[in-house]
Short mmCIF file of C-alpha atoms in Angstrom, two decimals:
data_model
loop_
_atom_site.label_atom_id
_atom_site.label_comp_id
_atom_site.label_asym_id
_atom_site.label_seq_id
_atom_site.Cartn_x
_atom_site.Cartn_y
_atom_site.Cartn_z
CA UNK C 675 -65.73 33.64 5.19
CA UNK C 676 -66.29 35.92 8.17
CA UNK C 677 -63.25 37.81 9.52
CA UNK C 678 -62.74 38.78 13.14
CA UNK C 679 -60.53 41.81 13.78
CA UNK C 680 -57.62 40.37 15.79
CA UNK C 681 -55.78 43.46 16.99
CA UNK C 682 -56.79 43.02 20.64
CA UNK C 683 -59.72 41.66 22.64
CA UNK C 684 -61.89 38.55 22.77
CA UNK C 685 -61.65 37.68 19.07
CA UNK C 686 -61.14 34.00 19.86
CA UNK C 687 -64.52 33.85 21.62
CA UNK C 688 -66.27 35.07 18.44
CA UNK C 689 -64.42 32.41 16.47
CA UNK C 690 -65.82 29.72 18.77
CA UNK C 691 -69.39 30.94 18.18
CA UNK C 692 -68.93 30.87 14.41
CA UNK C 693 -67.30 27.42 14.65
CA UNK C 694 -70.40 26.21 16.53
CA UNK C 695 -72.50 27.43 13.57
CA UNK C 696 -70.11 25.74 11.10
CA UNK C 697 -69.48 29.19 9.62
CA UNK C 698 -66.00 29.57 8.11
CA UNK C 699 -64.07 32.28 9.95
CA UNK C 700 -60.59 33.65 10.39
CA UNK C 701 -58.74 36.19 12.51
CA UNK C 702 -57.72 39.32 10.59
CA UNK C 703 -54.52 41.05 11.76
CA UNK C 704 -53.35 42.75 8.56
CA UNK C 705 -55.27 45.13 6.29
CA UNK C 706 -54.54 43.04 3.18
CA UNK C 707 -56.50 40.15 4.76
CA UNK C 708 -59.71 42.19 4.39
CA UNK C 709 -59.73 41.18 0.71
CA UNK C 710 -60.23 37.53 1.74
CA UNK C 711 -63.41 37.96 3.83
CA UNK C 712 -67.11 38.68 3.23
CA UNK C 713 -67.98 40.26 6.59
CA UNK C 714 -66.09 41.53 9.62
CA UNK C 715 -66.65 41.35 13.39
CA UNK C 716 -65.17 44.06 15.62
CA UNK C 717 -64.83 42.16 18.94
CA UNK C 718 -64.92 43.36 22.52
CA UNK C 719 -61.67 44.72 23.94
CA UNK C 720 -60.43 48.16 24.91
CA UNK C 721 -61.44 50.78 22.34
CA UNK C 722 -58.53 53.11 23.20
CA UNK C 723 -56.05 50.28 22.56
CA UNK C 724 -57.78 49.37 19.29
CA UNK C 725 -57.62 52.99 18.12
CA UNK C 726 -53.86 53.18 18.79
CA UNK C 727 -53.27 49.97 16.86
CA UNK C 728 -55.51 51.15 13.99
CA UNK C 729 -53.48 54.39 13.86
CA UNK C 730 -50.14 52.59 13.95
CA UNK C 731 -50.93 50.30 11.02
CA UNK C 732 -53.21 52.56 8.91
CA UNK C 733 -56.50 50.68 9.34
CA UNK C 734 -58.96 53.57 9.07
CA UNK C 735 -59.35 53.92 5.28
CA UNK C 736 -59.26 50.16 4.54
CA UNK C 737 -61.98 49.57 7.17
CA UNK C 738 -64.12 52.43 5.82
CA UNK C 739 -63.79 51.03 2.30
CA UNK C 740 -64.61 47.50 3.49
CA UNK C 741 -67.75 48.60 5.36
CA UNK C 742 -69.02 50.49 2.29
CA UNK C 743 -69.35 47.15 0.50
CA UNK C 744 -69.68 44.39 3.10
CA UNK C 745 -71.46 43.73 6.43
CA UNK C 746 -69.77 44.51 9.75
CA UNK C 747 -70.75 43.72 13.35
CA UNK C 748 -69.37 45.56 16.39
CA UNK C 749 -69.79 44.30 19.98
CA UNK C 750 -69.03 46.48 23.00
CA UNK C 751 -65.65 48.13 22.15
CA UNK C 752 -66.40 47.19 18.54
CA UNK C 753 -69.67 49.13 18.72
CA UNK C 754 -67.73 52.14 20.02
CA UNK C 755 -65.39 51.96 17.01
CA UNK C 756 -68.17 51.91 14.39
CA UNK C 757 -70.49 54.51 16.04
CA UNK C 758 -71.04 57.98 14.61
CA UNK C 759 -69.96 59.73 17.79
CA UNK C 760 -68.47 58.75 21.16
CA UNK C 761 -68.60 60.43 24.58
CA UNK C 762 -67.05 59.87 28.05
CA UNK C 763 -64.48 60.75 26.87
CA UNK C 764 -64.94 61.84 23.24
CA UNK C 765 -62.77 59.84 20.83
CA UNK C 766 -62.60 59.23 17.12
CA UNK C 767 -64.64 56.51 15.44
CA UNK C 768 -65.36 55.05 12.01
CA UNK C 769 -68.84 56.62 11.75
CA UNK C 770 -70.45 53.61 10.05
CA UNK C 771 -73.83 53.71 11.86
CA UNK C 772 -75.91 56.69 12.99
CA UNK C 773 -75.73 56.15 16.77
CA UNK C 774 -74.06 58.06 19.60
CA UNK C 775 -72.53 56.00 22.38
CA UNK C 776 -71.35 56.72 25.87
CA UNK C 777 -68.34 54.67 27.00
CA UNK C 778 -68.73 52.84 30.32
CA UNK C 779 -72.34 54.01 30.22
CA UNK C 780 -73.39 51.54 32.93
CA UNK C 781 -70.43 52.20 35.23
CA UNK C 782 -67.24 50.39 36.18
CA UNK C 783 -66.62 46.62 36.49
CA UNK C 784 -68.40 46.45 39.85
CA UNK C 785 -71.57 47.53 37.95
CA UNK C 786 -71.11 44.98 35.13
CA UNK C 787 -74.20 42.76 34.96
CA UNK C 788 -76.00 39.83 33.41
CA UNK C 789 -79.67 40.00 32.59
CA UNK C 790 -82.30 38.62 30.25
CA UNK C 791 -83.06 40.90 27.32
CA UNK C 792 -85.56 40.80 24.45
CA UNK C 793 -84.17 39.92 21.01
CA UNK C 794 -86.56 40.56 18.10
CA UNK C 795 -84.77 40.18 14.79
CA UNK C 796 -87.86 39.47 12.68
CA UNK C 797 -90.84 40.89 14.57
CA UNK C 798 -90.91 37.90 16.89
CA UNK C 799 -89.55 38.52 20.37
CA UNK C 800 -87.56 35.98 22.32
CA UNK C 801 -85.66 36.10 25.60
CA UNK C 802 -81.87 36.19 25.37
CA UNK C 803 -79.20 36.05 28.11
CA UNK C 804 -76.99 39.13 27.92
CA UNK C 805 -73.72 40.12 29.56
CA UNK C 806 -72.71 43.76 29.93
CA UNK C 807 -69.05 44.30 30.91
CA UNK C 808 -68.07 47.96 31.45
CA UNK C 809 -70.45 48.29 28.55
CA UNK C 810 -71.07 51.32 26.36
CA UNK C 811 -74.62 52.68 26.28
CA UNK C 812 -76.41 53.70 23.10
CA UNK C 813 -77.31 57.32 23.91
CA UNK C 814 -78.98 58.20 20.60
CA UNK C 815 -80.44 56.10 17.79
CA UNK C 816 -80.54 57.93 14.45
CA UNK C 817 -83.45 57.82 12.00
CA UNK C 818 -83.21 54.74 9.89
CA UNK C 819 -81.47 52.74 12.60
CA UNK C 820 -83.51 49.69 13.59
CA UNK C 821 -83.60 48.56 17.23
CA UNK C 822 -83.16 44.76 17.39
CA UNK C 823 -82.91 44.11 21.13
CA UNK C 824 -83.65 45.77 24.44
CA UNK C 825 -82.57 45.21 28.02
CA UNK C 826 -83.62 47.16 31.09
CA UNK C 827 -85.31 49.79 28.94
CA UNK C 828 -82.31 50.47 26.69
CA UNK C 829 -81.76 49.54 23.07
CA UNK C 830 -78.76 47.19 23.23
CA UNK C 831 -78.61 45.95 19.63
CA UNK C 832 -79.26 47.89 16.44
CA UNK C 833 -78.81 47.74 12.68
CA UNK C 834 -78.53 50.23 9.88
CA UNK C 835 -78.11 48.63 6.46
CA UNK C 836 -75.01 46.43 6.53
CA UNK C 837 -73.90 47.55 9.99
CA UNK C 838 -74.90 45.65 13.14
CA UNK C 839 -73.99 46.66 16.71
CA UNK C 840 -74.51 45.25 20.21
CA UNK C 841 -73.50 46.78 23.54
CA UNK C 842 -73.48 43.32 25.16
CA UNK C 843 -71.35 40.20 24.56
CA UNK C 844 -73.24 37.44 22.71
CA UNK C 845 -69.85 35.70 22.26
CA UNK C 846 -69.59 35.03 26.00
CA UNK C 847 -72.91 33.17 26.37
CA UNK C 848 -74.15 29.91 24.82
CA UNK C 849 -76.82 31.67 22.73
CA UNK C 850 -75.86 31.57 19.04
CA UNK C 851 -78.77 33.76 17.91
CA UNK C 852 -76.87 36.98 17.29
CA UNK C 853 -74.03 35.28 15.41
CA UNK C 854 -76.55 33.34 13.32
CA UNK C 855 -78.26 36.65 12.48
CA UNK C 856 -74.94 38.21 11.39
CA UNK C 857 -73.95 35.13 9.37
CA UNK C 858 -77.27 35.51 7.50
CA UNK C 859 -76.50 39.20 6.87
CA UNK C 860 -73.17 38.16 5.37
CA UNK C 861 -74.85 35.33 3.47
CA UNK C 862 -72.52 32.54 4.55
CA UNK S 168 -77.40 42.70 44.25
CA UNK S 169 -81.19 42.37 44.33
CA UNK S 170 -83.53 43.90 41.82
CA UNK S 171 -87.16 43.66 40.76
CA UNK S 172 -85.99 41.59 37.84
CA UNK S 173 -84.64 38.38 39.37
CA UNK S 174 -82.47 37.70 36.31
CA UNK S 175 -80.33 40.73 37.07
CA UNK S 176 -76.95 39.60 38.48
CA UNK S 177 -73.63 41.25 39.27
CA UNK S 178 -70.28 39.81 40.36
CA UNK S 179 -70.77 36.40 38.68
CA UNK S 180 -67.73 34.34 37.73
CA UNK S 181 -68.39 34.83 34.04
CA UNK S 182 -68.60 38.61 34.47
CA UNK S 183 -65.27 38.43 36.29
CA UNK S 184 -63.57 36.26 33.66
CA UNK S 185 -65.43 38.28 31.00
CA UNK S 186 -63.43 41.41 31.78
CA UNK S 187 -60.23 39.34 31.51
CA UNK S 188 -61.47 38.16 28.07
CA UNK S 189 -61.62 41.82 27.00
CA UNK S 190 -57.98 42.29 28.04
CA UNK S 191 -56.68 39.42 25.88
CA UNK S 192 -54.02 40.22 23.32
CA UNK S 193 -53.17 43.40 25.23
CA UNK S 194 -50.71 44.84 27.73
CA UNK S 195 -51.43 45.76 31.36
CA UNK S 196 -48.90 48.26 32.69
CA UNK S 197 -47.74 48.94 36.26
CA UNK S 198 -48.17 52.60 37.20
CA UNK S 199 -47.47 54.53 40.38
CA UNK S 200 -48.87 57.95 39.45
CA UNK S 201 -51.70 59.44 37.37
CA UNK S 202 -49.09 60.85 34.99
CA UNK S 203 -47.75 57.35 34.33
CA UNK S 204 -51.31 56.05 33.91
CA UNK S 205 -51.93 58.63 31.19
CA UNK S 206 -48.70 57.67 29.40
CA UNK S 207 -49.76 54.00 29.58
CA UNK S 208 -53.25 54.68 28.21
CA UNK S 209 -51.88 56.87 25.40
CA UNK S 210 -49.45 54.10 24.46
CA UNK S 211 -52.35 51.63 24.09
CA UNK S 212 -52.39 49.77 27.42
CA UNK S 213 -55.62 47.79 27.92
CA UNK S 214 -55.45 48.44 31.65
CA UNK S 215 -53.20 49.95 34.29
CA UNK S 216 -52.07 48.30 37.52
CA UNK S 217 -51.70 50.72 40.43
CA UNK S 218 -49.12 50.02 43.10
CA UNK S 219 -47.12 52.00 45.64
CA UNK S 220 -43.71 51.45 44.00
CA UNK S 221 -42.69 49.48 40.92
CA UNK S 222 -41.03 46.14 41.75
CA UNK S 223 -37.51 47.29 40.79
CA UNK S 224 -37.77 50.07 43.39
CA UNK S 225 -39.27 47.76 46.01
CA UNK S 226 -36.28 45.49 45.45
CA UNK S 227 -33.78 48.37 45.69
CA UNK S 228 -35.32 50.24 48.60
CA UNK S 229 -36.65 47.38 50.73
CA UNK S 230 -39.12 48.07 53.54
CA UNK S 231 -42.78 47.06 53.60
CA UNK S 232 -44.67 47.66 50.40
CA UNK S 233 -48.43 48.06 50.51
CA UNK S 234 -51.48 48.95 48.45
CA UNK S 235 -51.33 52.38 46.71
CA UNK S 236 -52.51 55.40 48.64
CA UNK S 237 -56.18 56.31 48.25
CA UNK S 238 -55.28 59.73 46.76
CA UNK S 239 -53.07 58.14 44.11
CA UNK S 240 -55.74 55.56 43.29
CA UNK S 241 -58.42 58.22 42.93
CA UNK S 242 -56.17 60.30 40.64
CA UNK S 243 -55.38 57.28 38.46
CA UNK S 244 -59.07 56.33 38.19
CA UNK S 245 -59.92 59.94 37.36
CA UNK S 246 -57.38 60.37 34.57
CA UNK S 247 -57.92 57.09 32.66
CA UNK S 248 -60.92 55.62 30.85
CA UNK S 249 -59.47 52.09 30.76
CA UNK S 250 -59.90 49.51 33.57
CA UNK S 251 -57.84 50.21 36.68
CA UNK S 252 -56.34 47.28 38.59
CA UNK S 253 -54.58 47.60 41.92
CA UNK S 254 -52.38 45.34 44.01
CA UNK S 255 -53.05 44.19 47.55
CA UNK S 256 -50.81 42.24 49.89
CA UNK S 257 -51.32 38.45 49.98
CA UNK S 258 -54.03 37.72 52.54
CA UNK S 259 -54.86 41.39 53.16
CA UNK S 260 -58.61 41.23 52.64
CA UNK S 261 -59.15 44.63 54.28
CA UNK S 262 -57.10 46.31 51.54
CA UNK S 263 -59.15 44.37 48.99
CA UNK S 264 -62.43 45.47 50.60
CA UNK S 265 -61.29 49.08 50.31
CA UNK S 266 -60.37 48.69 46.64
CA UNK S 267 -63.75 47.11 45.90
CA UNK S 268 -65.54 49.97 47.67
CA UNK S 269 -63.43 52.48 45.74
CA UNK S 270 -64.59 50.94 42.44
CA UNK S 271 -61.28 49.49 41.25
CA UNK S 272 -61.94 47.11 38.33
CA UNK S 273 -59.56 44.20 39.18
CA UNK S 274 -57.57 43.33 42.33
CA UNK S 275 -54.15 41.66 42.11
CA UNK S 276 -53.38 39.69 45.26
CA UNK S 277 -49.68 40.03 44.63
CA UNK S 278 -46.40 38.56 45.85
CA UNK S 279 -44.75 41.83 44.76
CA UNK S 280 -46.10 43.52 47.90
CA UNK S 281 -45.08 42.38 51.38
CA UNK S 282 -47.38 39.49 52.39
CA UNK S 283 -49.86 40.25 55.18
CA UNK S 284 -50.62 36.59 55.92
CA UNK S 285 -48.12 33.74 55.66
CA UNK S 286 -50.77 31.02 55.76
CA UNK S 287 -53.90 32.16 54.00
CA UNK S 288 -54.70 33.88 50.75
CA UNK S 289 -57.86 35.99 50.45
CA UNK S 290 -61.26 34.29 50.10
CA UNK S 291 -61.87 35.82 46.69
CA UNK S 292 -65.30 34.21 46.29
CA UNK S 293 -66.54 36.62 48.95
CA UNK S 294 -65.97 39.58 46.60
CA UNK S 295 -67.86 41.03 43.61
CA UNK S 296 -64.68 42.64 42.25
CA UNK S 297 -62.60 40.13 40.23
CA UNK S 298 -59.12 39.00 41.34
CA UNK S 299 -55.94 38.04 39.50
CA UNK S 300 -53.27 35.95 41.26
CA UNK S 301 -49.78 34.78 40.39
CA UNK S 302 -48.56 31.19 40.12
CA UNK S 303 -45.39 29.21 39.51
CA UNK S 304 -47.09 25.94 38.66
CA UNK S 305 -50.45 24.33 37.98
CA UNK S 306 -51.19 23.41 41.60
CA UNK S 307 -50.74 27.00 42.72
CA UNK S 308 -52.89 28.26 39.82
CA UNK S 309 -55.72 25.86 40.70
CA UNK S 310 -55.56 26.69 44.42
CA UNK S 311 -56.01 30.38 43.59
CA UNK S 312 -58.85 29.59 41.17
CA UNK S 313 -60.42 27.45 43.88
CA UNK S 314 -60.34 30.51 46.15
CA UNK S 315 -62.09 32.52 43.43
CA UNK S 316 -59.39 34.09 41.22
CA UNK S 317 -60.85 34.96 37.80
CA UNK S 318 -57.50 35.40 36.08
CA UNK S 319 -54.11 33.73 36.56
CA UNK S 320 -50.72 35.16 35.68
CA UNK S 321 -47.24 33.74 35.98
CA UNK S 322 -45.30 35.15 38.91
CA UNK S 323 -42.03 35.32 37.03
CA UNK S 324 -39.54 37.37 39.02
CA UNK S 325 -40.93 40.89 39.28
CA UNK S 326 -38.52 43.81 39.05
CA UNK S 327 -35.73 41.64 37.66
CA UNK S 328 -36.03 42.62 33.99
CA UNK S 329 -35.25 38.95 33.39
CA UNK S 330 -37.80 36.80 31.54
CA UNK S 331 -36.36 33.43 32.59
CA UNK S 332 -38.67 32.88 35.56
CA UNK S 333 -41.86 33.80 33.68
CA UNK S 334 -40.82 31.33 30.98
CA UNK S 335 -40.19 28.65 33.61
CA UNK S 336 -43.61 29.23 35.21
CA UNK S 337 -45.54 29.33 31.93
CA UNK S 338 -43.83 26.19 30.65
CA UNK S 339 -44.43 24.41 33.96
CA UNK S 340 -48.16 25.20 33.95
CA UNK S 341 -48.48 24.18 30.30
CA UNK S 342 -46.56 20.92 30.77
CA UNK S 343 -48.56 19.98 33.85
CA UNK S 344 -51.83 20.65 32.05
CA UNK S 345 -50.74 18.57 29.07
CA UNK S 346 -49.85 15.71 31.40
CA UNK S 347 -53.31 15.80 33.02
CA UNK S 348 -54.96 15.38 29.61
CA UNK S 349 -53.11 12.05 29.19
CA UNK S 350 -54.29 10.54 32.48
CA UNK S 351 -57.09 8.01 32.95
CA UNK S 352 -59.99 9.01 35.24
CA UNK S 353 -58.78 6.84 38.14
CA UNK S 354 -55.44 8.68 38.11
CA UNK S 355 -56.93 12.15 38.61
CA UNK S 356 -57.48 12.00 42.37
CA UNK S 357 -53.83 11.05 42.88
CA UNK S 358 -52.86 13.90 40.55
CA UNK S 359 -55.01 16.30 42.59
CA UNK S 360 -53.26 15.10 45.76
CA UNK S 361 -49.81 15.59 44.21
CA UNK S 362 -50.69 19.03 42.85
CA UNK S 363 -52.40 20.08 46.06
CA UNK S 364 -55.29 21.27 43.92
CA UNK S 365 -59.10 20.91 44.08
CA UNK S 366 -60.21 17.64 42.42
CA UNK S 367 -63.00 19.27 40.37
CA UNK S 368 -60.57 21.75 38.84
CA UNK S 369 -58.07 18.98 38.08
CA UNK S 370 -60.88 17.11 36.29
CA UNK S 371 -61.81 20.23 34.34
CA UNK S 372 -58.23 20.80 33.18
CA UNK S 373 -57.84 17.11 32.25
CA UNK S 374 -60.90 17.39 30.01
CA UNK S 375 -60.17 20.83 28.49
CA UNK S 376 -56.36 21.03 28.43
CA UNK S 377 -56.34 24.65 29.61
CA UNK S 378 -57.10 26.72 32.69
CA UNK S 379 -60.77 27.54 33.38
CA UNK S 380 -59.85 31.25 33.56
CA UNK S 381 -57.63 33.43 31.32
CA UNK S 382 -53.89 32.82 31.65
CA UNK S 383 -51.60 35.85 31.37
CA UNK S 384 -47.82 36.40 31.66
CA UNK S 385 -46.08 38.62 34.20
CA UNK S 386 -42.76 39.09 35.96
CA UNK S 387 -39.68 40.17 34.01
CA UNK S 388 -41.08 41.41 30.67
CA UNK S 389 -38.75 44.21 29.50
CA UNK S 390 -38.73 44.17 25.68
CA UNK S 391 -41.13 43.64 22.74
CA UNK S 392 -39.34 40.33 22.15
CA UNK S 393 -40.12 39.24 25.74
CA UNK S 394 -43.82 39.94 25.13
CA UNK S 395 -43.73 37.95 21.90
CA UNK S 396 -41.97 35.05 23.62
CA UNK S 397 -44.62 34.82 26.36
CA UNK S 398 -47.50 35.03 23.86
CA UNK S 399 -45.93 32.26 21.76
CA UNK S 400 -45.59 30.14 24.90
CA UNK S 401 -49.34 30.39 25.43
CA UNK S 402 -49.93 33.57 27.43
CA UNK S 403 -53.17 35.31 26.43
CA UNK S 404 -51.96 38.80 27.44
CA UNK S 405 -48.96 40.41 29.11
CA UNK S 406 -48.33 42.41 32.27
CA UNK S 407 -45.35 44.78 32.24
CA UNK S 408 -44.11 46.07 35.57
CA UNK S 409 -40.80 47.89 35.95
CA UNK S 410 -39.93 47.22 32.29
CA UNK S 411 -41.64 50.38 31.06
CA UNK S 412 -41.10 53.10 33.64
CA UNK S 413 -37.56 51.94 34.49
CA UNK S 414 -36.52 52.18 30.82
CA UNK S 415 -34.96 55.13 28.97
CA UNK S 416 -38.10 56.18 27.08
CA UNK S 417 -41.29 54.79 28.68
CA UNK S 418 -43.82 56.11 26.13
CA UNK S 419 -42.02 54.65 23.11
CA UNK S 420 -41.24 51.34 24.82
CA UNK S 421 -44.82 51.00 26.04
CA UNK S 422 -46.21 51.49 22.54
CA UNK S 423 -43.68 49.02 21.10
CA UNK S 424 -44.67 46.32 23.59
CA UNK S 425 -48.36 46.89 22.78
CA UNK S 426 -47.72 46.40 19.07
CA UNK S 427 -45.46 43.41 19.70
CA UNK S 428 -48.21 41.73 21.76
CA UNK S 429 -50.71 42.08 18.89
CA UNK S 430 -48.30 40.91 16.19
CA UNK S 431 -46.36 38.50 18.39
CA UNK S 432 -45.97 35.89 15.67
CA UNK S 433 -44.58 38.30 13.07
CA UNK S 434 -40.79 38.90 13.36
CA UNK S 435 -40.93 41.71 10.77
CA UNK S 436 -43.26 43.69 13.01
CA UNK S 437 -41.07 42.93 16.03
CA UNK S 438 -38.04 44.31 14.19
CA UNK S 439 -39.93 47.45 13.19
CA UNK S 440 -41.16 48.22 16.72
CA UNK S 441 -37.86 47.27 18.40
CA UNK S 442 -35.73 49.79 16.49
CA UNK S 443 -34.58 52.95 18.32
CA UNK S 444 -36.27 52.03 21.59
CA UNK S 445 -33.61 53.52 23.84
CA UNK S 446 -32.23 51.81 26.93
CA UNK S 447 -34.04 48.77 28.35
CA UNK S 448 -34.12 48.49 32.12
CA UNK S 449 -30.96 47.02 33.58
CA UNK S 450 -31.77 43.45 34.51
CA UNK S 451 -30.70 41.11 37.29
CA UNK S 452 -29.20 37.67 36.78
CA UNK S 453 -31.47 35.28 38.72
CA UNK S 454 -28.49 33.14 39.82
CA UNK S 455 -27.10 36.10 41.75
CA UNK S 456 -30.37 36.64 43.58
CA UNK S 457 -30.55 35.22 47.10
CA UNK S 458 -33.49 32.90 47.74
CA UNK S 459 -34.74 35.32 50.41
CA UNK S 460 -34.78 38.17 47.87
CA UNK S 461 -36.99 36.33 45.40
CA UNK S 462 -40.54 37.72 45.32
CA UNK S 463 -41.95 34.59 43.65
CA UNK S 464 -41.52 32.46 46.78
CA UNK S 465 -44.11 34.56 48.62
CA UNK S 466 -47.48 32.82 48.77
CA UNK S 467 -48.04 29.12 48.08
#
């Protein structure tokens, strides 16, 4: 069972992708529900809002404990939450993967864009449609962090151990590749 | 926008609705000043909506209400890291062009401001910046989507502190969509004629049972319980106008409405966040409101 953090954001869109893969999934709104899932998606949304809600209901330690044992995947705002460090402006994060990110690294909504990127999960490269919406930019990739996709010269998807991140929104396109990859990481 | 790479695109419909997807399950708050914008962001707003005066003041003071001043907009965009929306008058495409050039993230073509055009809404397909528009029923929602709106909200009755009109509009849209899903194909053109809506959009709704763009609630939300009610009626996010900055303690009320919108189906959470909130804004009974004083009747 894959959980999708349902505090705020496009969690329903991730659920639809997992449904299309026949992968069991559920929305997670309470910390105790973490015990019922094998992997967790941090969806797109507003990272500042998510931080306030995580503060209000004491999510930080339970999420840190969960990620120590099980796979997690952060897209866009979700990537910001799991990064080691965040700029523009600086804000706290879970520090689950050794990357630095810059919020709104590609500009405001008027600069949001679609493009075709290169996804290479297993050495083989294939084209993938990608949507970047007020997206964060990966400013630094730590040693031991594997780049899994690029677009316009930037790494836009990366993995370190059980932690997967993407600065784009695979849940808003018809391409199931990224969700299939995460489902395999979780082993469901 | 052109580029060496021909796959590079900006301003597409799915980028416009995509930003609305990111705002789901959250609260968008009306703000007049940068100070209010900061309070909203710190309380957990997903976005702020800039306007010259909040609806309750527009109602009380009268006069023409317009887009925010450029200085105020710049200050609000400077102080917040979340998306900034701003209102323009119905039909005032010059105000919208200025907001797009300024880099505002979403434009609300809003009945809350004094309409600039009594016949025509803005051609929103001509813009790269996304638009949200209000509606009272399905026909109005689909006309705005036909013009290019990437998000729909109920009109409700802004500045009233009374949720009854938002409930009426959300229920009306939902009921009309449900009815379309029961019709046979040969009935859809007649339905489109009755709704005054584009046939292709009527077909889409009949097949999918929902709007083709995100569907949010606005107009009269004043308490955490109001936010919960609208979410349970099918809203995907909530706008709060006068309800926050016309209340006794805006920061605490704003945070409570954010938490209520996340946990809208959990009465225990609603109790916890609703305790010790201070004074809610004083509301207006809709029956006592003259037809000419209703903001929702602006636009068509």
